[in-house]
Amino acid sequence: QVQLVESGGGLVQAGGSLRLSCTVSARSGRTVSDYAMAWFRQLPGKEREFVTAIARSAVITDYAESVKGRFTISRDNAKNTLYLHMNSLKPEDTAVYYCAAVVPQGYYNYYTGLSNYNYWGQGTQVTVSS
């Protein structure tokens, strides 16, 4: 069983920054570096959408066009934690943010689809005021 626990959400003004964290706890003893991981978000009244992903090889990352240049995904293996650094936040970034994990097929694989992930956090609310 794998547990993902997100934190760091909150209320911020447009143009501000937030850092979300997602801590991994696995009975198998696997750590954050054993998984391909991602952040998704769900805007009010909309489907959950891809934000960013990172392969086991942490140099392999991908971003949705809407967040490129503003958001950065990173991982701290020592803390067993995934991060989402969000800068230049906009009101349209307001959403519940979820982290997700899966044991990938390969060291360089990452995934952008919801159905590729089988472990999910509970979500953390980010609200950006104008």
Tab-separated table of C-alpha atoms in Angstrom:
chain	number	residue	atom	x	y	z
A	1	GLN	CA	0.000	0.000	0.000
A	2	VAL	CA	1.224	3.477	-0.888
A	3	GLN	CA	0.137	6.643	0.825
A	4	LEU	CA	0.662	10.099	-0.686
A	5	VAL	CA	0.094	13.082	1.570
A	6	GLU	CA	-0.027	16.566	0.066
A	7	SER	CA	0.474	19.825	1.914
A	8	GLY	CA	1.265	23.461	1.213
A	9	GLY	CA	-1.932	24.684	-0.380
A	10	GLY	CA	-3.580	27.919	0.632
A	11	LEU	CA	-4.716	31.363	-0.403
A	12	VAL	CA	-2.315	33.601	-2.315
A	13	GLN	CA	-2.608	36.791	-4.331
A	14	ALA	CA	-2.100	36.808	-8.063
A	15	GLY	CA	1.598	36.992	-8.873
A	16	GLY	CA	2.531	35.183	-5.692
A	17	SER	CA	4.174	31.826	-5.070
A	18	LEU	CA	3.405	28.598	-3.276
A	19	ARG	CA	5.210	25.311	-2.822
A	20	LEU	CA	3.225	22.108	-2.603
A	21	SER	CA	4.686	18.970	-1.038
A	22	CYS	CA	3.754	15.327	-1.460
A	23	THR	CA	5.301	12.844	0.950
A	24	VAL	CA	5.449	9.182	-0.038
A	25	SER	CA	4.919	6.335	2.396
A	26	ALA	CA	5.013	2.784	1.051
A	27	ARG	CA	4.737	-0.501	2.943
A	28	SER	CA	6.992	-2.088	0.359
A	29	GLY	CA	9.795	0.240	1.383
A	30	ARG	CA	9.843	1.931	-2.006
A	31	THR	CA	10.747	5.576	-1.915
A	32	VAL	CA	9.890	8.597	-4.025
A	33	SER	CA	12.752	7.771	-6.397
A	34	ASP	CA	11.140	4.413	-7.267
A	35	TYR	CA	8.089	6.045	-8.808
A	36	ALA	CA	7.188	8.144	-11.784
A	37	MET	CA	5.172	10.937	-10.257
A	38	ALA	CA	2.974	13.794	-11.326
A	39	TRP	CA	0.798	16.666	-10.238
A	40	PHE	CA	-2.728	17.049	-11.540
A	41	ARG	CA	-5.308	19.671	-10.711
A	42	GLN	CA	-9.053	19.916	-10.773
A	43	LEU	CA	-10.573	23.299	-11.417
A	44	PRO	CA	-14.103	23.977	-10.175
A	45	GLY	CA	-16.617	22.202	-12.385
A	46	LYS	CA	-13.963	20.674	-14.635
A	47	GLU	CA	-12.176	17.379	-15.185
A	48	ARG	CA	-8.893	16.662	-13.438
A	49	GLU	CA	-6.053	17.765	-15.696
A	50	PHE	CA	-2.346	17.139	-16.053
A	51	VAL	CA	0.036	19.770	-14.677
A	52	THR	CA	3.516	18.224	-14.597
A	53	ALA	CA	5.306	14.891	-14.345
A	54	ILE	CA	8.740	13.588	-13.413
A	55	ALA	CA	10.379	10.288	-14.291
A	56	ARG	CA	12.463	8.183	-11.935
A	57	SER	CA	15.297	9.906	-13.669
A	58	ALA	CA	14.602	13.289	-12.156
A	59	VAL	CA	16.034	15.113	-15.153
A	60	ILE	CA	13.088	13.945	-17.239
A	61	THR	CA	10.107	16.229	-16.677
A	62	ASP	CA	7.118	17.495	-18.625
A	63	TYR	CA	4.728	20.388	-18.142
A	64	ALA	CA	1.328	21.463	-19.377
A	65	GLU	CA	1.573	24.494	-21.651
A	66	SER	CA	-0.463	26.574	-19.214
A	67	VAL	CA	2.185	26.276	-16.472
A	68	LYS	CA	5.444	26.151	-18.439
A	69	GLY	CA	7.933	28.705	-17.180
A	70	ARG	CA	5.943	29.270	-13.971
A	71	PHE	CA	5.803	25.870	-12.244
A	72	THR	CA	8.671	23.502	-11.435
A	73	ILE	CA	8.468	19.898	-10.300
A	74	SER	CA	11.256	18.530	-8.141
A	75	ARG	CA	12.027	15.708	-5.767
A	76	ASP	CA	14.025	15.359	-2.564
A	77	ASN	CA	14.987	11.708	-2.193
A	78	ALA	CA	16.339	12.209	1.320
A	79	LYS	CA	12.977	13.577	2.453
A	80	ASN	CA	11.001	11.139	0.311
A	81	THR	CA	9.027	14.100	-0.970
A	82	LEU	CA	7.813	15.453	-4.297
A	83	TYR	CA	7.413	19.212	-4.715
A	84	LEU	CA	5.548	21.596	-6.976
A	85	HIS	CA	7.004	25.088	-6.968
A	86	MET	CA	4.440	27.536	-8.299
A	87	ASN	CA	5.418	31.078	-9.240
A	88	SER	CA	3.558	33.949	-10.931
A	89	LEU	CA	0.270	32.417	-9.880
A	90	LYS	CA	-2.893	33.429	-11.701
A	91	PRO	CA	-6.535	33.250	-10.626
A	92	GLU	CA	-7.035	30.515	-13.237
A	93	ASP	CA	-4.577	28.330	-11.290
A	94	THR	CA	-7.188	28.048	-8.540
A	95	ALA	CA	-7.862	24.321	-8.141
A	96	VAL	CA	-7.437	21.289	-5.959
A	97	TYR	CA	-3.966	19.892	-6.655
A	98	TYR	CA	-3.280	16.164	-6.478
A	99	CYS	CA	-0.039	14.239	-6.562
A	100	ALA	CA	0.043	10.818	-8.180
A	101	ALA	CA	2.509	7.949	-8.403
A	102	VAL	CA	3.090	4.759	-10.344
A	103	VAL	CA	5.905	2.256	-10.643
A	104	PRO	CA	6.944	2.997	-14.226
A	105	GLN	CA	7.958	0.627	-17.004
A	106	GLY	CA	11.354	2.223	-17.229
A	107	TYR	CA	13.739	4.624	-15.549
A	108	TYR	CA	13.020	7.343	-18.087
A	109	ASN	CA	9.267	6.884	-18.393
A	110	TYR	CA	6.759	9.428	-17.231
A	111	TYR	CA	3.050	9.709	-17.917
A	112	THR	CA	0.566	12.510	-18.497
A	113	GLY	CA	-2.660	10.532	-18.371
A	114	LEU	CA	-4.847	10.108	-15.303
A	115	SER	CA	-5.310	6.404	-15.946
A	116	ASN	CA	-1.558	5.735	-15.868
A	117	TYR	CA	-1.384	6.405	-12.136
A	118	ASN	CA	-2.649	4.058	-9.471
A	119	TYR	CA	-1.708	5.975	-6.316
A	120	TRP	CA	-3.229	9.357	-5.473
A	121	GLY	CA	-3.087	11.857	-2.675
A	122	GLN	CA	-6.147	13.422	-1.090
A	123	GLY	CA	-5.611	16.808	-2.739
A	124	THR	CA	-4.758	20.265	-1.456
A	125	GLN	CA	-6.662	23.440	-2.291
A	126	VAL	CA	-4.877	26.341	-3.966
A	127	THR	CA	-6.801	29.589	-4.268
A	128	VAL	CA	-5.357	32.566	-6.152
A	129	SER	CA	-7.134	35.869	-5.627
A	130	SER	CA	-7.077	38.654	-8.201
